[in-house]
Short mmCIF file of C-alpha atoms and ligand atoms in Angstrom, two decimals:
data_model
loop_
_atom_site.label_atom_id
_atom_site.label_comp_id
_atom_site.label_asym_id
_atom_site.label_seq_id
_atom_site.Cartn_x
_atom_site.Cartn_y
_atom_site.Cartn_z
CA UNK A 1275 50.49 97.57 -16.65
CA UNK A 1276 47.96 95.85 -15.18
CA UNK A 1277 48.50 93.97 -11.68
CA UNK A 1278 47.32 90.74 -13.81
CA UNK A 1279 50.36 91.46 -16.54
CA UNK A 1280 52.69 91.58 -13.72
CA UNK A 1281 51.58 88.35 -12.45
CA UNK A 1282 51.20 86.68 -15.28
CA UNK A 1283 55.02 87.67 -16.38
CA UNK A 1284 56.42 86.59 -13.81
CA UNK A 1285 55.05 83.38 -13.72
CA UNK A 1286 56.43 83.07 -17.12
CA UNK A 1287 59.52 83.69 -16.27
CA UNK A 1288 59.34 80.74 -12.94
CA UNK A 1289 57.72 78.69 -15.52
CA UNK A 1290 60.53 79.45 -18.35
CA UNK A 1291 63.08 78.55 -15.29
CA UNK A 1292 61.88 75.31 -14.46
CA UNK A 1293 61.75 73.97 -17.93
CA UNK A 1294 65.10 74.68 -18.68
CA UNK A 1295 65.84 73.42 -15.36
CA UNK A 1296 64.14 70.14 -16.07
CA UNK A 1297 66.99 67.19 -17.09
CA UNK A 1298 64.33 64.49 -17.70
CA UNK A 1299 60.45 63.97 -18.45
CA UNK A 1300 59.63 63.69 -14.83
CA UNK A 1301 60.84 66.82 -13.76
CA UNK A 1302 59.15 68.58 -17.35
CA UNK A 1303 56.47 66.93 -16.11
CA UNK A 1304 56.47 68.20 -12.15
CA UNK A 1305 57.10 71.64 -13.98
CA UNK A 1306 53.34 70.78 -16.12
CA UNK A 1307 51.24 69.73 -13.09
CA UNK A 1308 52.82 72.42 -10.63
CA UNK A 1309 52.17 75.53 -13.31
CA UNK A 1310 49.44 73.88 -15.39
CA UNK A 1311 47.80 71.14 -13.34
CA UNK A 1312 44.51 71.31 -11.97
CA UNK A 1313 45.74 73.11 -9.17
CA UNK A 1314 48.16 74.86 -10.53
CA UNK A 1315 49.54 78.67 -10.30
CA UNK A 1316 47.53 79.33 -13.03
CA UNK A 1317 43.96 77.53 -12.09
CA UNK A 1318 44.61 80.54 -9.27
CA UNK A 1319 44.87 83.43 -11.33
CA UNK A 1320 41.90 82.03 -13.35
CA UNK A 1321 40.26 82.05 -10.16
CA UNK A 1322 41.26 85.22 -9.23
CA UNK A 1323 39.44 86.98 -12.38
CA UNK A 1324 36.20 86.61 -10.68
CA UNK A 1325 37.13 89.61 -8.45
CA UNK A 1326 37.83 91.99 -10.82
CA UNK A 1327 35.31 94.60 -12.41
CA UNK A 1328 32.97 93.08 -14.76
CA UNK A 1329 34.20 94.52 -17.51
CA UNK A 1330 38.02 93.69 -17.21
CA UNK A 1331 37.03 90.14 -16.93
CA UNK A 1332 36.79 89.19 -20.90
CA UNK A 1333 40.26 90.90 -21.58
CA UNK A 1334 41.67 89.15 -18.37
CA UNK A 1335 40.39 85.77 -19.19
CA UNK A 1336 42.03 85.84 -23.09
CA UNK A 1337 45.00 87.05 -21.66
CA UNK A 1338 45.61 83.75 -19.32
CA UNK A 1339 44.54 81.44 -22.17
CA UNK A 1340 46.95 83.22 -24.41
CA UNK A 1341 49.97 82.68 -21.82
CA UNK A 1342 48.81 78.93 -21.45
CA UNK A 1343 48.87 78.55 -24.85
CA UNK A 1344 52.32 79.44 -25.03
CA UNK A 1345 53.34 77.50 -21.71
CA UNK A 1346 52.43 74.43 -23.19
CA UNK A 1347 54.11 75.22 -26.73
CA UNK A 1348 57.28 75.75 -24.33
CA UNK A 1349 56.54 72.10 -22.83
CA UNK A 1350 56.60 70.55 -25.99
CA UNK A 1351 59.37 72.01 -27.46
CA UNK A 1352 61.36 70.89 -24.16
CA UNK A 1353 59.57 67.42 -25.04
CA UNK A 1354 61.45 67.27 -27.98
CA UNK A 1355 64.68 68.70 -27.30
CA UNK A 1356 64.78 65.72 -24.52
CA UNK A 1357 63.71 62.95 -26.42
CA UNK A 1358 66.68 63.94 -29.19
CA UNK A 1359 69.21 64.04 -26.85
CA UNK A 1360 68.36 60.87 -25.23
CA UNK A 1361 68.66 59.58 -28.57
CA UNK A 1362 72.11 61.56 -29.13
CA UNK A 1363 73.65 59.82 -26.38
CA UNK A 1364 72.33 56.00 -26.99
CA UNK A 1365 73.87 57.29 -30.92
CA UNK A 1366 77.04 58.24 -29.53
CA UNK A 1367 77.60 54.92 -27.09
CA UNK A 1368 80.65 53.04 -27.77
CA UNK A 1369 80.03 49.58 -29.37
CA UNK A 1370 81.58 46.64 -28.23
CA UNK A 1371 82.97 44.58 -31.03
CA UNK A 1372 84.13 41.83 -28.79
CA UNK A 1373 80.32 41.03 -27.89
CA UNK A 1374 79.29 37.74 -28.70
CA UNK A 1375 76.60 38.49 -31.46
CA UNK A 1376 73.47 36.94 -31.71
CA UNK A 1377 73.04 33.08 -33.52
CA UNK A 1378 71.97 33.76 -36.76
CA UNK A 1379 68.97 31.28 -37.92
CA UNK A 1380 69.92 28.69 -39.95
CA UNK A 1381 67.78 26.88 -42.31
CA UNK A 1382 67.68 23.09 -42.89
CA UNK A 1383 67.33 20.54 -45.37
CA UNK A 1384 63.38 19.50 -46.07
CA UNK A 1385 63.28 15.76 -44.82
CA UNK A 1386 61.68 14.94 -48.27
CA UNK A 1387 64.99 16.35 -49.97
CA UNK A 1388 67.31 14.57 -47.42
CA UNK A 1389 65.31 10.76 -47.98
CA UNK A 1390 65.64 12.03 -51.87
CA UNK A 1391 69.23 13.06 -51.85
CA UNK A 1392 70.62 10.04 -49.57
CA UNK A 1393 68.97 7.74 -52.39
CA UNK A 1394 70.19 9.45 -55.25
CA UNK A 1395 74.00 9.33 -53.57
CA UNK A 1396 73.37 5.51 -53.51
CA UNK A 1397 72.13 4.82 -56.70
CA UNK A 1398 75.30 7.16 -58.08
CA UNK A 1399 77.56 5.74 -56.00
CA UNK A 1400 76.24 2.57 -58.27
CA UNK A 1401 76.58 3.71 -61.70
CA UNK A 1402 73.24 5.17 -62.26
CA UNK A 1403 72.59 9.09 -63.58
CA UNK A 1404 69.71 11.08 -61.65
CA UNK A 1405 67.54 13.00 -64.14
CA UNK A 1406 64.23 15.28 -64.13
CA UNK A 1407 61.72 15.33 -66.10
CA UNK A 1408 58.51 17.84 -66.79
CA UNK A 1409 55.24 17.79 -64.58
CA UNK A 1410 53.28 18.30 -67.23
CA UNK A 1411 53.18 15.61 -69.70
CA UNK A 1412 51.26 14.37 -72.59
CA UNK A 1413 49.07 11.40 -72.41
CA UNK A 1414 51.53 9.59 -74.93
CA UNK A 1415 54.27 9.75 -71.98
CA UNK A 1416 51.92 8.86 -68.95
CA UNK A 1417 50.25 6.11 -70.65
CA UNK A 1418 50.30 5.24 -74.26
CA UNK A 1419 53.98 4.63 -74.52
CA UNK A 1420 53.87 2.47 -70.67
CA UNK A 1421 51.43 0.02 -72.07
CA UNK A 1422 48.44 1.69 -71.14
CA UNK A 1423 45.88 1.91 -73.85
CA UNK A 1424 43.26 4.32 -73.56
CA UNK A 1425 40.87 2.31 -72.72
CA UNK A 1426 42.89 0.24 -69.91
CA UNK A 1427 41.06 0.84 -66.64
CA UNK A 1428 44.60 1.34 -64.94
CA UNK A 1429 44.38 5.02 -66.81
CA UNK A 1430 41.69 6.01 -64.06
CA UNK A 1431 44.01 4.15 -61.57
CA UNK A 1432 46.09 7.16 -61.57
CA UNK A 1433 43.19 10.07 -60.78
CA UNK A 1434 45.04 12.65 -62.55
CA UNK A 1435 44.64 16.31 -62.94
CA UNK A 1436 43.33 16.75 -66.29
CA UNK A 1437 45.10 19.76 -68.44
CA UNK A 1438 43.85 21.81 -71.69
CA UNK A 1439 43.97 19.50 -74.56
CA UNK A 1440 45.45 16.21 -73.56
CA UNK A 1441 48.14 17.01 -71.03
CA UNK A 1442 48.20 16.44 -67.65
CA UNK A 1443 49.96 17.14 -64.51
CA UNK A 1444 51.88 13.86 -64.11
CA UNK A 1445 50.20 10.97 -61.75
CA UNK A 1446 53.55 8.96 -61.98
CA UNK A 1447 57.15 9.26 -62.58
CA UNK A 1448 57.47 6.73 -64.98
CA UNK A 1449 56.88 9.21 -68.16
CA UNK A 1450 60.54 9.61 -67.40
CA UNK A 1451 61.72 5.43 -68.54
CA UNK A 1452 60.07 6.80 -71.89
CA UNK A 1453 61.95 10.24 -72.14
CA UNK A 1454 64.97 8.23 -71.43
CA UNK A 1455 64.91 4.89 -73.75
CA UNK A 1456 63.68 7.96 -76.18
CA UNK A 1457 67.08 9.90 -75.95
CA UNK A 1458 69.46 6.66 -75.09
CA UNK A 1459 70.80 3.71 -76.54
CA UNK A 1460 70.60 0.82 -73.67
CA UNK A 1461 72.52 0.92 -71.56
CA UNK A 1462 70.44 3.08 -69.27
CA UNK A 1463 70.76 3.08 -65.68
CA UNK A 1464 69.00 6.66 -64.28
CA UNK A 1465 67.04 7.60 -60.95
CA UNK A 1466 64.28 10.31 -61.42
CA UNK A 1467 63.34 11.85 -58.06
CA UNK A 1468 60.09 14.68 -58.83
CA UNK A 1469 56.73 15.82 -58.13
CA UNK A 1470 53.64 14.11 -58.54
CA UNK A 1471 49.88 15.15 -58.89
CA UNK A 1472 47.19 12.64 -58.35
CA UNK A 1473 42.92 13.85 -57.28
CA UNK A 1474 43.24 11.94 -53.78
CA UNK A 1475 41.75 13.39 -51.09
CA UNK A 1476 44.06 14.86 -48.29
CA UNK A 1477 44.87 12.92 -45.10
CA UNK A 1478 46.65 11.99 -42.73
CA UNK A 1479 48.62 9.20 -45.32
CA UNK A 1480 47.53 11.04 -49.20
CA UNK A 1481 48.19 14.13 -50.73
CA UNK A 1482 47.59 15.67 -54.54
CA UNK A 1483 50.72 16.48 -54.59
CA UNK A 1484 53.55 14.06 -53.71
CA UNK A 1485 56.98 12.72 -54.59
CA UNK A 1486 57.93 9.76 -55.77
CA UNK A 1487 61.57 8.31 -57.03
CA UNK A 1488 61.70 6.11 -60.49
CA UNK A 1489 64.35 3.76 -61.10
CA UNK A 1490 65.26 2.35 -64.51
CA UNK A 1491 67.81 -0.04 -65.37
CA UNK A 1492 67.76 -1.83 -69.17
CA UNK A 1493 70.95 -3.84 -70.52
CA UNK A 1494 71.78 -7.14 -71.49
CA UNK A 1495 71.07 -9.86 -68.99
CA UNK A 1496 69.36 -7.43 -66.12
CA UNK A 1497 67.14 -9.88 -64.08
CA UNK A 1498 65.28 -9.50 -61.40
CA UNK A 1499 67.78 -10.52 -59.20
CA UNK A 1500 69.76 -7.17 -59.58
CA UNK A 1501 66.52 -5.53 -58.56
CA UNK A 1502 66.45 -6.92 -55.29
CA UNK A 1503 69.94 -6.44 -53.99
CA UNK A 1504 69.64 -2.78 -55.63
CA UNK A 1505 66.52 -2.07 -53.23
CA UNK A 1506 67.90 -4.06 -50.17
CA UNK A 1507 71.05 -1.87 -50.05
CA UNK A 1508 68.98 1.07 -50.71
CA UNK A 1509 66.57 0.05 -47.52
CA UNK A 1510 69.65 -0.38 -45.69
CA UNK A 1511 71.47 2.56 -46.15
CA UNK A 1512 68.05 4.66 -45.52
CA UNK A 1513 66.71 2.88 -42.69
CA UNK A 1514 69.30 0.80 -41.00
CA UNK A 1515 71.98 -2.34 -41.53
CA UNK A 1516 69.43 -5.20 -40.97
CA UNK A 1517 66.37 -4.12 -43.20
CA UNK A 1518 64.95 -6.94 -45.14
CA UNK A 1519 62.45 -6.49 -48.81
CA UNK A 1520 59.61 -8.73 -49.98
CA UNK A 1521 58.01 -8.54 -53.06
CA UNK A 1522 54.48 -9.10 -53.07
CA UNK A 1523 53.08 -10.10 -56.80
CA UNK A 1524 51.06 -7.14 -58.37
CA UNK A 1525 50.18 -5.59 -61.44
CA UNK A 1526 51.58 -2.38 -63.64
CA UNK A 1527 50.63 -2.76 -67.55
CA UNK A 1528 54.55 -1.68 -67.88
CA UNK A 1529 56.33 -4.60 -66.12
CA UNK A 1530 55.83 -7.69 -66.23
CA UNK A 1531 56.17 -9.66 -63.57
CA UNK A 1532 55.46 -6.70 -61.28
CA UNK A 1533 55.30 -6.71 -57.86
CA UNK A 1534 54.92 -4.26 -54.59
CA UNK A 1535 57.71 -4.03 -52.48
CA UNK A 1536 57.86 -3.86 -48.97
CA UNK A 1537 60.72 -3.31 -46.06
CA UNK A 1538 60.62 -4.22 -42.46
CA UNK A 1539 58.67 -2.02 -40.63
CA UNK A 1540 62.35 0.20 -38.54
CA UNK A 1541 60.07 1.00 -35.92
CA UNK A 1542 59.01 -2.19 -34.44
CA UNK A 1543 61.57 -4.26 -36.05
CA UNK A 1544 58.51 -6.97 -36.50
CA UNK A 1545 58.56 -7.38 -32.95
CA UNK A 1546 55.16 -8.42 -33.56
CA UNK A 1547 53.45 -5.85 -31.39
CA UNK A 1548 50.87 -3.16 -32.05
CA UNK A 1549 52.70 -0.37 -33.83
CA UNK A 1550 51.39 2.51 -35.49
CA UNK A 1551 53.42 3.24 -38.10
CA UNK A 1552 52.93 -0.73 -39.68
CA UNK A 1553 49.81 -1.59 -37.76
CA UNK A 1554 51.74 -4.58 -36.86
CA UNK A 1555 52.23 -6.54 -39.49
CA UNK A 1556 56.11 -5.30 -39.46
CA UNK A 1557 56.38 -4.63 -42.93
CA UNK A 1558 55.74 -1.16 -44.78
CA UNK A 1559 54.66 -0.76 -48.40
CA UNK A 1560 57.42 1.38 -50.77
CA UNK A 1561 55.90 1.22 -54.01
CA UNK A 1562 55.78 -0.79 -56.94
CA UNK A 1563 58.38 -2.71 -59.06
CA UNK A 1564 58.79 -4.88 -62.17
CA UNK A 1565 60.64 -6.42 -65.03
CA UNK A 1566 60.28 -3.85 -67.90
CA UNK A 1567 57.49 -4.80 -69.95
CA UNK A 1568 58.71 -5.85 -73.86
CA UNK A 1569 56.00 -4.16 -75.33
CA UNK A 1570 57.44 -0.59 -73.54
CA UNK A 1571 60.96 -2.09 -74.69
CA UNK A 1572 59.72 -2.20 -78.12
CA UNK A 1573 57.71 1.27 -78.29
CA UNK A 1574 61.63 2.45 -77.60
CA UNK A 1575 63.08 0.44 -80.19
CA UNK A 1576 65.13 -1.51 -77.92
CA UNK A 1577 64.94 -5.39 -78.26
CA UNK A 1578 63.30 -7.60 -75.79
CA UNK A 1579 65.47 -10.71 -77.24
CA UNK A 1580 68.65 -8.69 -76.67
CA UNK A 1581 67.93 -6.23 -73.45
CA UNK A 1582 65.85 -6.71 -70.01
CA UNK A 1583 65.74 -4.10 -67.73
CA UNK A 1584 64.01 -3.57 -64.14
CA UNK A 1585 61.99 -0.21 -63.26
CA UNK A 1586 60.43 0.59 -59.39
CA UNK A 1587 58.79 3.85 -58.28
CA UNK A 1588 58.60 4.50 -54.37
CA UNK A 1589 56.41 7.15 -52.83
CA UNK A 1590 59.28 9.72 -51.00
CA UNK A 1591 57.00 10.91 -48.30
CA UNK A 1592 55.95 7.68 -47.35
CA UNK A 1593 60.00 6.71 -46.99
CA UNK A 1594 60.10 9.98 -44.83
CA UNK A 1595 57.42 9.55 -42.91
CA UNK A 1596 58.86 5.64 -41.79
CA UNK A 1597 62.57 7.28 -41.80
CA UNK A 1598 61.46 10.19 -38.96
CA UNK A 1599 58.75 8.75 -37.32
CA UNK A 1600 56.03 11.24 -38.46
CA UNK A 1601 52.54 11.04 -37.96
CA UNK A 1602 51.12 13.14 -40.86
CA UNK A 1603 51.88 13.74 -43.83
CA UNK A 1604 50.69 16.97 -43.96
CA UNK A 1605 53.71 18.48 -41.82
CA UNK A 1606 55.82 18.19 -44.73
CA UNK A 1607 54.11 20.90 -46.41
CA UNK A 1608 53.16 23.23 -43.45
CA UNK A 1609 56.39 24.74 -43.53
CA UNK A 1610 56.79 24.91 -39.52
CA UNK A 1611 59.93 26.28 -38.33
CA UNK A 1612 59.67 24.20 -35.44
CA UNK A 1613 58.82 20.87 -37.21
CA UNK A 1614 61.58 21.34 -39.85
CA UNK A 1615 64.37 22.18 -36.85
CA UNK A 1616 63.55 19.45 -34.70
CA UNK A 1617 64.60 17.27 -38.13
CA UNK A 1618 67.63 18.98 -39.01
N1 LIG B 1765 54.49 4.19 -61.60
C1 LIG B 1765 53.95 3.25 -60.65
C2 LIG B 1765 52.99 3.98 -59.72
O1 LIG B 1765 53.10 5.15 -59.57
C3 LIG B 1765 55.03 2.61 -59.84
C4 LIG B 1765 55.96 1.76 -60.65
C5 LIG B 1765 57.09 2.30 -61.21
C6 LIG B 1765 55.69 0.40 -60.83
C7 LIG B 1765 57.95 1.50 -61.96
C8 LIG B 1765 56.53 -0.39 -61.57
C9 LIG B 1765 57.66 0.14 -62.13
O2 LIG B 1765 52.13 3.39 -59.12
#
């Protein structure tokens, strides 16, 4: 056997040693660098090939490569065998039932369902039903049967989304005082919270896709006296105990008189001073209101001589926005974790 063999084996068997010595990945790897490293045991023997007869070298130099290749095999078995038993161990620790687990994340109620839900809970607690209606609806429901002929310029009022044929993605929840005098003797007394669709451009205050909540109430001697203590408890149980409503005259071709209603401005309290969420004038704009127009009693079949009703429909975000003192509207639809918890 050559004097290389001899040398070569028993390195091996210093190298084999060490390994198996080796209890973590710094001492494998002291075991690498002292055997394998640049300077290593075996860099020498390479080194040592240059002295031998010319034509021993070749045979010498394949020998050394073959050993290293198997060194290194060795390493990265012993690699292995480490990492798994690491892993055996953390497997096999003891777990501690006792330990206080982590807070699992709770969701939250939108603020657009909370406004929504606290006035539905009033309106029940009064007598009335809350219903939901389709988004998509016919022309006859958006406008035809609410007064609106088709050539009344208050159709391009509403800016709607435009379906196949002549539906359309609702601009208003009113189709729903239709669907309802449709299926219901009077009395009716329903709220109809839902999702609207108008072409506005988005901001800061306008979206094409909003809520609104619809009111209807039709029976014998409704006036429009009922309306107003109806939407002044309603202010006050969303915004506060002292909220006051005006009603500002307006126009809807389904009520008659109509009117806009507004409530004082819970920020500022109509302190009078610059605030941003009223610009000051202390009073912030709901929606719109009316007596229920006899011609829309009539397309129901109900009569105008016997039954009056009131209707309103109030944008939801725009309660919301008043209600949490939020600057854009836009938050209510970016789904932020953060936004949404600081609410709950
Ligand atoms: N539907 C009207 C709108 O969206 C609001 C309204 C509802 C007005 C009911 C009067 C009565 O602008």
């Amino acid at each position: 056997m050559s004097e290389l063999n001899t040398q070569l084996r028993e390195l091996r068997e210093r190298f084999d040693a060490a390994v198996a010595a080796a209890q973590d990945a710094q001492a494998l790897d002291a075991a690498r660098v002292a055997f394998l490293g640049r300077s290593g045991e075996v860099t020498l023997l390479r080194r040592g090939i240059g002295q031998l007869p010319a034509a021993e070298r070749p045979s010498a130099g394949k020998e050394i490569n073959a050993a290293v290749e198997l060194m290194e095999a060795a390493l990265q078995d012993a690699e292995a065998a480490l990492q798994s038993r690491e892993f055996e161990a953390e497997l096999g620790m003891r777990i501690d039932v006792t330990f206080p687990a982590p807070p699992a994340a709770l969701g939250a109620i939108h603020p657009l369902r909370r406004v929504t839900e606290d006035i539905c809970r009033y309106f029940q607690r009064h007598g009335f039903a809350v219903v939901l209606g389709p988004e998509i609806e016919p022309e006859y429901y958006n406008f035809d049967a609410l007064n609106i002929p088709a050539d009344h310029p208050a159709r391009e009022g509403f800016d709607s989304f435009f379906l196949t044929g002549n539906l359309l993605l609702r601009p208003h929840t009113s189709p729903m005082q239709i669907r309802t005098m449709q299926q219901h003797r009077p009395p009716v007394a329903v709220v109809v919270p839902g999702r609207c669709y108008r072409r506005d451009a988005v901001d800061a205050r306008h979206h094409f896709q909003f809520h609104q909540i619809e009111g209807l109430l039709v029976d014998r001697g409704v006036h429009f006296g009922h309306l107003k203590g109806m939407l002044t408890g309603m202010c006050r149980e969303l915004f506060g105990r002292d909220q006051q409503v005006r009603f500002r005259p307006s126009f809807f071709p389904f009520t008659e008189p109509s009117a806009e209603v507004d409530t004082t401005c819970p920020l500022c309290r109509a302190s009078g001073s610059p605030c941003r969420m009223c610009g000051g004038s202390g009073w912030i704009e709901l929606g719109g209101s009316g007596m229920v127009h006899p011609n829309v009693l009539r397309n129901m079949d109900y009569d105008p001589a016997e039954y009056s009703g009131w209707a309103f429909g109030f944008g939801v975000e725009r309660m919301a926005l008043v209600r949490y003192d939020i600057d854009d509207i836009r938050r209510f639809y970016e789904n932020d974790p953060a936004f949404l918890k600081q609410l709950a």
